[in-house]
């Protein structure tokens, strides 16, 4: 127990306590936890209050965090998910990385950095933050919205591309000579390692884990950790990044029947060591350098925010998505990601980038990460305001598919369904079964394509845009169903619909009583709260299991539903 009183024990306790406090503070302001961890590292590190003067041991523990982070990334990798997001993610993601890296390279050269450092810098800043974007999308209920699926697809491709980047880019720091030969040697080592790992992955790992799992769950977890660290050590022995070895090991184990349990067991450890990783990054951040070079840091931040937004926003536009999806995607992917920190550490260790470039990258990354949650919160309001301008509204409607087809559509007494993704499928199935006339407006190209194959009237576009609503013949419609997950979009649809038909019956989806009250004041006839309805349905099953009659159950549910309605 004497070690706890040593310098290492005290440093570790300071790191953990500061991580907890900073994490609570980040939660209080609804910011991602990793921003709190980075802030904690900056505060307690040598360039802050100096509470931890020797971060070397913490850095070593943080390296384990990186290994476990990449190991779980490999475990959770899904080819089916990659197929689902399609070309916009695979091709679009690669385009985004290469184009953004090109602009980053030009920025580096403009700042006087050498060619290799500029190349490395370009690829570092081309990656965005999966952790931040995923958290924001889940909090807003937009992970399945078109812009959410596009962003997550591109981020998945970015995460995968980290592996070849970690193999290729460190070769730029070689001792002169032929760079092509250096990269070739790096690829040869990687190929040899991958072949060896595939052999182990197919013939050794499954048998080993099966044997261990049949004896003890604790031994199973210990075996999984040993395999991940062993693969990382093997990669290091060949001159590769340990994170590359961990990812490949995770990828191979992820194809076995033990993948889900291994992932469930390793995630708590990954989160703990991952917190140490981000705290250690904060300790390495040179706050004095950032203050002394604030002009340079802000120049890099502004350059990246503008360029990454434009490039990331252009990708979905090139693949046929609407202006809204492109606009929101650009805002969501404008930050520098957590894996950029991993890449930056590799670049610094291999002497490709200098301490000053590393400090600029870390400082810029932290600033862009802080900006992102606020920018995404206001992106919807900004888009709605801009999209209502007559000229922009006309421009936005140009990307709407099917508008010519529905210019002379003879439809009346119909339901207009405004949705994003899967909700439309259920609604249209009911409408078709009863032969009710309907028309769907959706921003998901896959949903529209499926409806078109069924010969169902469907418009690909943003329902919040007044030009789109005019194509839906709202003046002759019987019902408007607003099933979008975002309240701001629903509010704008209702507002524009009322201008076209002030007697229209409207049903809308909400997520809170406050939203329900607001829509009621705008003349919405009925509101539906998904979580409330789920609670009622679960209550129905529970009461049925306790032997209550259907009439009694329905009476109670009607009472609860009436209590839940706003006055």
Coordinates of C-alpha atoms in Angstrom, one line a residue:
X1 CA 0.0 0.0 0.0
X2 CA 3.0 2.3 0.2
X3 CA 2.7 3.0 -3.5
X4 CA -0.5 4.9 -2.9
X5 CA 1.5 7.5 -0.9
X6 CA 4.1 7.7 -3.6
X7 CA 4.2 10.3 -6.4
X8 CA 2.5 7.9 -8.8
X9 CA -0.3 7.1 -6.4
X10 CA -0.9 10.8 -5.7
X11 CA -0.8 11.7 -9.4
X12 CA -3.3 9.0 -10.2
X13 CA -5.7 10.1 -7.5
X14 CA -5.5 13.7 -8.7
X15 CA -6.1 12.7 -12.3
X16 CA -9.2 10.5 -11.4
X17 CA -10.7 13.1 -9.1
X18 CA -10.2 15.9 -11.6
X19 CA -11.7 13.7 -14.3
X20 CA -14.8 13.1 -12.2
X21 CA -15.3 16.7 -11.3
X22 CA -14.7 18.0 -14.8
X23 CA -17.0 15.3 -16.2
X24 CA -19.8 16.5 -13.8
X25 CA -19.2 20.1 -14.9
X26 CA -19.4 19.1 -18.6
X27 CA -22.6 17.2 -17.9
X28 CA -24.0 20.3 -16.1
X29 CA -23.5 22.3 -19.3
X30 CA -24.6 19.4 -21.6
X31 CA -21.2 19.1 -23.1
X32 CA -19.5 15.8 -24.1
X33 CA -17.5 14.2 -21.3
X34 CA -14.3 14.1 -23.3
X35 CA -14.3 18.0 -23.3
X36 CA -14.4 17.8 -19.5
X37 CA -11.5 15.3 -19.4
X38 CA -9.4 17.5 -21.7
X39 CA -10.2 20.6 -19.6
X40 CA -9.2 18.6 -16.4
X41 CA -5.9 17.6 -18.0
X42 CA -5.1 21.2 -19.0
X43 CA -5.9 22.4 -15.5
X44 CA -3.8 19.9 -13.5
X45 CA -1.0 19.5 -16.0
X46 CA 2.5 21.2 -16.1
X47 CA 1.1 24.0 -18.2
X48 CA -1.8 24.6 -15.8
X49 CA -1.8 24.6 -12.0
X50 CA 1.0 22.1 -12.0
X51 CA -0.7 19.5 -9.8
X52 CA 0.7 16.7 -11.9
X53 CA 4.3 17.5 -12.9
X54 CA 5.3 14.1 -14.3
X55 CA 2.5 12.8 -16.6
X56 CA 4.7 10.0 -18.0
X57 CA 3.0 7.2 -16.0
X58 CA -0.4 8.6 -16.8
X59 CA 0.5 8.7 -20.5
X60 CA 1.5 5.0 -20.3
X61 CA -1.9 4.1 -18.8
X62 CA -3.5 6.3 -21.5
X63 CA -1.8 4.3 -24.2
X64 CA -3.7 1.3 -22.8
X65 CA -6.9 3.4 -23.2
X66 CA -6.1 4.0 -26.9
X67 CA -5.5 0.3 -27.4
X68 CA -8.8 -0.7 -25.8
X69 CA -10.5 2.1 -27.8
X70 CA -9.3 0.7 -31.1
X71 CA -9.9 -2.8 -30.0
X72 CA -13.6 -2.1 -29.3
X73 CA -13.8 -0.2 -32.6
X74 CA -12.8 -3.4 -34.3
X75 CA -15.1 -5.5 -32.2
X76 CA -18.1 -3.3 -33.0
X77 CA -17.3 -2.9 -36.7
X78 CA -20.1 -4.0 -39.0
X79 CA -20.0 -4.6 -42.7
X80 CA -23.8 -4.6 -42.7
X81 CA -23.9 -1.1 -41.3
X82 CA -21.4 0.0 -43.9
X83 CA -23.6 -1.4 -46.7
X84 CA -26.6 0.2 -45.2
X85 CA -25.3 3.8 -45.4
X86 CA -24.2 3.1 -48.9
X87 CA -22.2 5.2 -51.4
X88 CA -22.6 8.6 -49.6
X89 CA -20.7 7.1 -46.7
X90 CA -18.0 5.0 -48.4
X91 CA -17.3 7.2 -51.5
X92 CA -18.4 10.4 -49.9
X93 CA -16.4 9.7 -46.7
X94 CA -13.2 9.1 -48.8
X95 CA -13.8 12.2 -50.8
X96 CA -14.3 14.3 -47.6
X97 CA -11.0 12.9 -46.1
X98 CA -8.9 13.5 -49.2
X99 CA -10.3 17.0 -50.1
X100 CA -10.1 18.2 -46.5
X101 CA -6.6 16.8 -46.2
X102 CA -5.7 18.7 -49.4
X103 CA -6.9 22.0 -47.9
X104 CA -5.1 21.2 -44.6
X105 CA -1.9 20.6 -46.6
X106 CA -2.3 24.0 -48.3
X107 CA -2.8 25.6 -45.0
X108 CA 0.3 24.0 -43.6
X109 CA 2.4 25.1 -46.5
X110 CA 1.0 28.6 -46.2
X111 CA 2.1 28.7 -42.6
X112 CA 5.6 27.6 -43.6
X113 CA 5.6 24.0 -42.5
X114 CA 7.5 21.4 -44.5
X115 CA 5.8 19.1 -46.9
X116 CA 5.7 16.0 -44.7
X117 CA 4.4 17.9 -41.7
X118 CA 1.7 19.6 -43.9
X119 CA 0.6 16.2 -45.3
X120 CA 0.3 14.8 -41.8
X121 CA -1.5 17.9 -40.5
X122 CA -4.0 17.7 -43.4
X123 CA -5.0 14.1 -42.6
X124 CA -5.1 14.9 -38.9
X125 CA -7.7 17.6 -39.3
X126 CA -9.7 15.6 -41.9
X127 CA -11.1 13.4 -39.1
X128 CA -14.2 14.4 -37.1
X129 CA -15.4 13.3 -33.7
X130 CA -17.6 10.2 -33.6
X131 CA -18.2 10.5 -29.8
X132 CA -19.4 14.1 -29.9
X133 CA -21.6 13.8 -33.0
X134 CA -23.2 10.5 -32.0
X135 CA -24.0 11.9 -28.5
X136 CA -25.6 15.0 -29.9
X137 CA -27.6 13.1 -32.5
X138 CA -28.9 10.6 -29.9
X139 CA -29.8 13.4 -27.5
X140 CA -31.8 15.1 -30.2
X141 CA -33.4 11.9 -31.5
X142 CA -31.9 12.5 -34.9
X143 CA -29.6 9.4 -35.3
X144 CA -32.0 7.9 -37.9
X145 CA -32.7 11.2 -39.6
X146 CA -31.2 11.6 -43.1
X147 CA -28.5 13.9 -41.9
X148 CA -27.8 11.7 -38.9
X149 CA -27.3 8.6 -41.1
X150 CA -25.1 10.5 -43.5
X151 CA -22.9 11.9 -40.7
X152 CA -22.6 8.6 -38.9
X153 CA -21.8 6.8 -42.1
X154 CA -19.0 9.3 -43.0
X155 CA -17.7 9.0 -39.4
X156 CA -17.6 5.2 -39.7
X157 CA -15.5 5.5 -42.8
X158 CA -13.2 8.0 -41.1
X159 CA -12.7 5.6 -38.2
X160 CA -11.8 2.8 -40.6
X161 CA -9.4 5.0 -42.5
X162 CA -7.5 5.8 -39.3
X163 CA -5.9 2.4 -39.5
X164 CA -4.2 2.8 -42.9
X165 CA -3.3 6.4 -42.0
X166 CA -1.5 5.1 -38.9
X167 CA 0.4 2.7 -41.0
X168 CA 1.4 5.1 -43.8
X169 CA 1.8 8.5 -42.3
X170 CA 4.5 7.7 -39.7
X171 CA 6.7 6.6 -42.6
X172 CA 7.0 10.3 -43.5
X173 CA 9.2 10.7 -40.5
X174 CA 11.9 8.3 -41.9
X175 CA 15.5 9.3 -42.0
X176 CA 15.6 10.6 -45.6
X177 CA 15.9 8.1 -48.4
X178 CA 13.2 7.1 -50.8
X179 CA 9.8 7.8 -49.2
X180 CA 8.1 5.3 -51.5
X181 CA 10.4 2.6 -50.3
X182 CA 9.8 3.6 -46.7
X183 CA 6.0 3.4 -47.2
X184 CA 6.4 0.1 -49.1
X185 CA 8.3 -1.4 -46.2
X186 CA 5.6 -0.2 -43.8
X187 CA 2.9 -1.8 -45.9
X188 CA 4.9 -5.1 -46.1
X189 CA 5.2 -5.2 -42.3
X190 CA 1.5 -4.4 -42.0
X191 CA 0.7 -7.2 -44.5
X192 CA 2.8 -9.7 -42.7
X193 CA 1.2 -8.8 -39.4
X194 CA -2.3 -8.9 -40.8
X195 CA -1.7 -12.4 -42.3
X196 CA -0.4 -13.7 -39.1
X197 CA -3.3 -12.2 -37.2
X198 CA -5.8 -13.7 -39.6
X199 CA -4.3 -17.1 -39.1
X200 CA -4.6 -16.7 -35.3
X201 CA -8.1 -15.1 -35.7
X202 CA -9.5 -18.0 -37.6
X203 CA -7.8 -21.0 -36.0
X204 CA -6.6 -20.0 -32.5
X205 CA -8.7 -17.2 -31.0
X206 CA -12.1 -18.9 -31.3
X207 CA -10.9 -22.1 -29.8
X208 CA -9.0 -20.3 -27.0
X209 CA -12.0 -18.1 -26.1
X210 CA -14.4 -21.1 -26.3
X211 CA -12.2 -23.1 -23.9
X212 CA -11.8 -20.3 -21.5
X213 CA -15.5 -19.2 -21.6
X214 CA -16.6 -22.7 -20.6
X215 CA -14.6 -22.5 -17.4
X216 CA -14.9 -18.9 -16.1
X217 CA -16.3 -15.6 -17.1
X218 CA -13.4 -13.8 -15.3
X219 CA -10.9 -15.8 -17.3
X220 CA -12.8 -14.9 -20.5
X221 CA -12.5 -11.2 -19.7
X222 CA -8.8 -11.6 -18.8
X223 CA -8.2 -13.5 -22.1
X224 CA -9.9 -10.8 -24.2
X225 CA -7.7 -8.1 -22.6
X226 CA -4.6 -10.2 -23.0
X227 CA -5.3 -10.8 -26.7
X228 CA -5.8 -7.0 -27.3
X229 CA -2.6 -6.0 -25.5
X230 CA -0.7 -8.9 -27.1
X231 CA -1.8 -7.9 -30.6
X232 CA -0.8 -4.3 -29.8
X233 CA 2.7 -5.5 -28.5
X234 CA 3.1 -7.6 -31.7
X235 CA 2.4 -4.7 -33.9
X236 CA 4.9 -2.6 -32.0
X237 CA 7.5 -5.2 -32.5
X238 CA 7.1 -4.8 -36.3
X239 CA 7.3 -1.0 -36.1
X240 CA 3.6 -0.5 -36.4
X241 CA 1.3 1.5 -34.1
X242 CA 0.0 -0.7 -31.2
X243 CA -3.5 0.7 -31.9
X244 CA -3.4 -0.9 -35.4
X245 CA -2.7 -4.3 -33.8
X246 CA -5.5 -3.8 -31.3
X247 CA -8.0 -2.9 -34.0
X248 CA -7.1 -5.9 -36.2
X249 CA -7.5 -8.2 -33.1
X250 CA -10.8 -6.7 -32.3
X251 CA -11.9 -7.0 -35.9
X252 CA -11.1 -10.7 -36.0
X253 CA -12.7 -11.5 -32.6
X254 CA -15.7 -9.4 -33.7
X255 CA -16.5 -12.0 -36.4
X256 CA -16.8 -14.8 -33.8
X257 CA -19.7 -15.8 -31.6
X258 CA -18.0 -14.2 -28.6
X259 CA -18.0 -10.7 -30.0
X260 CA -21.0 -9.2 -28.1
X261 CA -19.9 -10.5 -24.7
X262 CA -16.3 -9.4 -25.3
X263 CA -17.6 -5.9 -26.2
X264 CA -19.9 -5.7 -23.2
X265 CA -17.0 -6.8 -20.9
X266 CA -14.4 -4.5 -22.3
X267 CA -16.4 -1.2 -22.6
X268 CA -16.2 -0.3 -18.8
X269 CA -12.4 -0.7 -18.9
X270 CA -12.2 1.2 -22.2
X271 CA -14.1 4.1 -20.7
X272 CA -11.9 4.3 -17.6
X273 CA -8.6 4.1 -19.5
X274 CA -10.1 6.3 -22.3
X275 CA -10.7 9.0 -19.7
X276 CA -7.1 8.8 -18.7
X277 CA -6.1 9.1 -22.3
X278 CA -8.0 12.4 -22.7
X279 CA -6.8 13.8 -19.4
X280 CA -3.2 13.0 -20.4
X281 CA -3.8 14.8 -23.8
X282 CA -5.0 17.8 -21.8
X283 CA -1.8 17.7 -19.7
X284 CA 0.3 17.6 -22.9
X285 CA -1.6 20.6 -24.3
X286 CA 0.5 23.8 -24.0
X287 CA -1.9 26.4 -22.8
X288 CA 0.8 29.1 -22.7
X289 CA 1.7 28.4 -26.3
X290 CA -2.0 28.7 -27.3
X291 CA -2.3 32.1 -25.5
X292 CA 1.0 33.4 -26.9
X293 CA 0.0 32.3 -30.4
X294 CA -3.8 33.0 -30.1
X295 CA -3.9 34.6 -33.5
X296 CA -2.4 31.6 -35.2
X297 CA -4.7 29.2 -33.3
X298 CA -7.8 31.2 -34.2
X299 CA -6.7 31.4 -37.8
X300 CA -6.4 27.6 -38.0
X301 CA -9.8 27.2 -36.2
X302 CA -11.6 29.6 -38.5
X303 CA -10.0 28.0 -41.6
X304 CA -11.0 24.5 -40.5
X305 CA -14.5 25.4 -39.5
X306 CA -15.2 27.0 -42.8
X307 CA -13.4 24.5 -45.0
X308 CA -14.6 21.3 -43.2
X309 CA -18.2 22.6 -43.2
X310 CA -18.1 23.3 -46.9
X311 CA -16.5 20.1 -47.8
X312 CA -18.6 17.9 -45.5
X313 CA -21.7 19.7 -46.6
X314 CA -20.9 19.3 -50.3
X315 CA -20.6 15.5 -50.0
X316 CA -24.3 14.7 -49.4
X317 CA -25.3 17.3 -52.0
X318 CA -23.1 15.6 -54.6
X319 CA -25.0 12.3 -53.8
X320 CA -28.4 13.8 -54.3
X321 CA -29.4 14.8 -50.8
X322 CA -31.3 18.0 -50.0
X323 CA -29.9 21.3 -48.9
X324 CA -31.0 20.8 -45.4
X325 CA -29.2 17.5 -45.0
X326 CA -26.1 19.0 -46.6
X327 CA -26.3 22.1 -44.4
X328 CA -26.7 20.1 -41.1
X329 CA -24.0 17.5 -42.1
X330 CA -21.5 20.3 -42.8
X331 CA -22.1 21.9 -39.4
X332 CA -22.0 18.5 -37.6
X333 CA -18.6 17.4 -39.1
X334 CA -16.7 20.6 -38.8
X335 CA -14.7 19.7 -35.6
X336 CA -11.4 17.9 -35.3
X337 CA -12.0 14.4 -33.8
X338 CA -10.7 12.4 -30.9
X339 CA -8.8 10.0 -33.2
X340 CA -7.0 13.1 -34.5
X341 CA -5.4 13.1 -31.1
X342 CA -4.3 9.5 -31.5
X343 CA -2.8 10.4 -34.9
X344 CA -1.2 13.5 -33.5
X345 CA 0.6 11.4 -30.9
X346 CA 1.9 9.0 -33.5
X347 CA 3.1 12.0 -35.6
X348 CA 4.9 13.5 -32.7
X349 CA 6.5 10.2 -31.6
X350 CA 7.7 9.5 -35.2
X351 CA 9.0 13.1 -35.5
X352 CA 6.8 13.9 -38.5
X353 CA 5.3 17.0 -36.8
X354 CA 6.9 19.3 -34.3
X355 CA 5.9 20.2 -30.8
X356 CA 4.4 23.5 -32.1
X357 CA 2.3 21.8 -34.8
X358 CA 1.1 19.3 -32.2
X359 CA 0.2 22.2 -29.8
X360 CA -1.7 24.0 -32.5
X361 CA -3.6 20.9 -33.5
X362 CA -4.6 20.0 -29.9
X363 CA -5.6 23.6 -29.2
X364 CA -7.7 23.9 -32.4
X365 CA -9.3 20.5 -31.8
X366 CA -10.4 21.5 -28.3
X367 CA -11.9 24.8 -29.5
X368 CA -13.8 23.1 -32.4
X369 CA -15.1 20.4 -30.1
X370 CA -16.5 23.0 -27.7
X371 CA -18.1 25.0 -30.6
X372 CA -19.8 21.9 -32.2
X373 CA -22.6 21.3 -29.7
X374 CA -23.7 24.9 -29.8
X375 CA -23.4 25.1 -33.6
X376 CA -25.5 22.0 -34.1
X377 CA -28.1 23.4 -31.6
X378 CA -28.5 26.6 -33.7
X379 CA -28.1 24.9 -37.1
X380 CA -31.8 24.0 -37.4
X381 CA -32.9 27.6 -36.5
X382 CA -30.3 29.0 -38.9
X383 CA -31.4 26.7 -41.7
X384 CA -35.1 27.5 -41.2
X385 CA -34.5 31.2 -41.2
X386 CA -32.4 31.1 -44.4
X387 CA -34.6 28.6 -46.2
X388 CA -37.7 30.9 -45.8
X389 CA -36.0 33.6 -47.9
X390 CA -37.8 33.5 -51.3
X391 CA -34.6 33.1 -53.4
X392 CA -33.1 30.4 -51.1
X393 CA -36.5 28.7 -50.9
X394 CA -36.6 28.4 -54.7
X395 CA -33.1 27.1 -54.7
X396 CA -33.8 24.5 -52.0
X397 CA -36.9 23.3 -53.9
X398 CA -34.8 22.6 -57.0
X399 CA -33.3 19.5 -55.4
X400 CA -36.8 18.1 -54.7
X401 CA -37.5 15.0 -56.7
X402 CA -40.9 14.4 -58.2
X403 CA -42.0 18.0 -58.2
X404 CA -42.8 18.0 -61.9
X405 CA -44.7 14.7 -61.5
X406 CA -46.9 16.2 -58.9
X407 CA -47.5 19.7 -60.5
X408 CA -50.8 18.5 -61.9
X409 CA -51.5 15.7 -59.5
X410 CA -55.3 15.3 -59.1
X411 CA -55.5 14.4 -55.4
X412 CA -57.9 15.7 -52.7
X413 CA -59.2 14.7 -49.3
X414 CA -55.9 13.0 -48.7
X415 CA -53.4 12.7 -45.8
X416 CA -50.0 14.4 -46.2
X417 CA -47.4 12.5 -44.2
X418 CA -44.2 14.4 -43.3
X419 CA -41.7 12.0 -41.9
X420 CA -38.0 11.1 -41.7
X421 CA -37.3 7.4 -42.3
X422 CA -39.1 4.5 -40.9
X423 CA -42.3 6.1 -39.6
X424 CA -43.6 6.7 -43.1
X425 CA -43.5 2.9 -43.8
X426 CA -45.9 2.0 -41.0
X427 CA -48.3 4.9 -41.9
X428 CA -48.4 4.1 -45.6
X429 CA -49.0 0.4 -44.9
X430 CA -52.1 1.3 -42.9
X431 CA -53.2 3.8 -45.6
X432 CA -52.8 1.3 -48.4
X433 CA -54.7 -1.4 -46.5
X434 CA -57.7 0.9 -46.2
X435 CA -57.3 2.5 -49.6
X436 CA -57.0 6.0 -48.1
X437 CA -55.4 8.6 -50.4
X438 CA -52.1 9.9 -49.1
X439 CA -48.9 11.6 -50.2
X440 CA -45.5 11.3 -48.4
X441 CA -42.8 14.0 -48.0
X442 CA -39.6 12.6 -46.7
X443 CA -35.9 13.5 -46.7
X444 CA -34.7 9.9 -46.8
X445 CA -33.9 8.8 -50.4
X446 CA -34.2 5.1 -49.5
X447 CA -37.8 5.6 -48.2
X448 CA -38.8 7.6 -51.3
X449 CA -37.3 5.1 -53.6
X450 CA -39.2 2.3 -51.9
X451 CA -42.5 4.2 -52.0
X452 CA -41.9 4.9 -55.7
X453 CA -41.4 1.2 -56.4
X454 CA -44.8 0.7 -54.8
X455 CA -46.3 3.4 -57.1
X456 CA -47.1 5.5 -54.0
X457 CA -47.1 9.3 -54.3
X458 CA -43.9 10.5 -52.6
X459 CA -41.9 13.7 -52.7
X460 CA -38.2 13.8 -51.7
X461 CA -37.8 17.1 -50.0
X462 CA -37.8 19.2 -46.8
X463 CA -41.4 19.5 -45.6
X464 CA -40.6 22.7 -43.7
X465 CA -40.0 24.4 -47.0
X466 CA -43.1 26.2 -48.2
X467 CA -42.4 25.5 -51.8
X468 CA -42.4 21.7 -51.0
X469 CA -45.7 21.9 -49.2
X470 CA -47.3 23.5 -52.2
X471 CA -46.6 20.4 -54.2
X472 CA -48.5 18.3 -51.6
X473 CA -51.8 20.0 -52.4
X474 CA -52.4 21.0 -48.8
X475 CA -55.2 23.3 -49.9
X476 CA -57.2 20.1 -50.8
X477 CA -55.8 17.8 -48.1
X478 CA -57.9 16.3 -45.2
X479 CA -55.1 15.6 -42.8
X480 CA -51.4 16.6 -42.2
X481 CA -49.3 14.1 -40.1
X482 CA -46.0 15.6 -38.8
X483 CA -43.9 12.6 -37.8
X484 CA -40.4 14.2 -37.9
X485 CA -38.4 13.6 -34.7
X486 CA -37.2 17.3 -34.6
X487 CA -39.6 19.7 -32.9
X488 CA -38.2 22.7 -34.7
X489 CA -39.0 21.1 -38.1
X490 CA -42.5 20.2 -37.0
X491 CA -43.1 23.7 -35.8
X492 CA -42.0 25.2 -39.1
X493 CA -44.2 22.7 -41.1
X494 CA -47.2 23.6 -39.0
X495 CA -46.6 27.3 -39.4
X496 CA -46.3 27.1 -43.2
X497 CA -49.2 24.6 -43.5
X498 CA -51.5 27.0 -41.7
X499 CA -50.6 29.7 -44.3
X500 CA -51.8 27.4 -47.1
X501 CA -54.8 25.9 -45.3
X502 CA -56.0 27.3 -42.0
X503 CA -58.7 24.7 -41.6
X504 CA -56.4 21.7 -42.0
X505 CA -56.6 18.9 -39.4
X506 CA -53.0 18.4 -38.1
X507 CA -51.6 15.5 -36.0
X508 CA -48.0 16.0 -34.8
X509 CA -45.3 14.1 -32.9
X510 CA -43.8 15.8 -29.8
X511 CA -41.4 14.7 -27.1
X512 CA -42.5 16.9 -24.1
X513 CA -45.6 18.6 -22.7
X514 CA -44.1 22.0 -23.4
X515 CA -43.9 21.2 -27.1
X516 CA -47.4 19.8 -27.0
X517 CA -48.8 23.0 -25.5
X518 CA -47.0 25.1 -28.0
X519 CA -48.4 23.2 -31.0
X520 CA -51.9 23.2 -29.5
X521 CA -51.7 27.0 -29.4
X522 CA -50.8 26.9 -33.1
X523 CA -54.0 24.9 -33.9
X524 CA -52.7 21.3 -34.0
X525 CA -55.6 19.0 -33.4
X526 CA -53.7 16.1 -31.8
X527 CA -50.2 15.5 -30.4
X528 CA -48.5 12.1 -29.9
X529 CA -45.7 11.6 -27.4
X530 CA -43.8 8.4 -28.3
X531 CA -42.4 7.7 -24.8
X532 CA -45.8 8.3 -23.2
X533 CA -47.5 6.0 -25.7
X534 CA -44.9 3.3 -25.0
X535 CA -45.6 3.6 -21.3
X536 CA -49.3 3.2 -21.9
X537 CA -48.7 0.1 -24.1
X538 CA -46.4 -1.5 -21.5
X539 CA -49.1 -0.7 -18.8
X540 CA -51.7 -2.4 -21.0
X541 CA -49.6 -5.6 -21.1
X542 CA -48.9 -5.5 -17.4
X543 CA -52.5 -5.0 -16.4
X544 CA -53.5 -7.9 -18.7
X545 CA -51.0 -10.2 -17.0
X546 CA -52.6 -9.3 -13.7
X547 CA -56.0 -10.5 -14.9
X548 CA -57.8 -7.2 -15.6
X549 CA -60.5 -7.2 -18.2
X550 CA -60.1 -5.3 -21.5
X551 CA -62.8 -2.8 -20.5
X552 CA -61.1 -2.0 -17.2
X553 CA -57.7 -1.6 -18.9
X554 CA -59.1 0.7 -21.6
X555 CA -60.8 2.8 -19.0
X556 CA -57.6 3.3 -17.1
X557 CA -55.6 4.0 -20.2
X558 CA -58.1 6.6 -21.4
X559 CA -57.9 8.2 -18.0
X560 CA -54.1 8.3 -18.1
X561 CA -54.2 9.7 -21.7
X562 CA -56.6 12.4 -20.7
X563 CA -54.4 13.3 -17.7
X564 CA -51.4 13.5 -20.0
X565 CA -53.0 16.0 -22.4
X566 CA -52.2 19.7 -22.0
X567 CA -55.1 21.9 -21.2

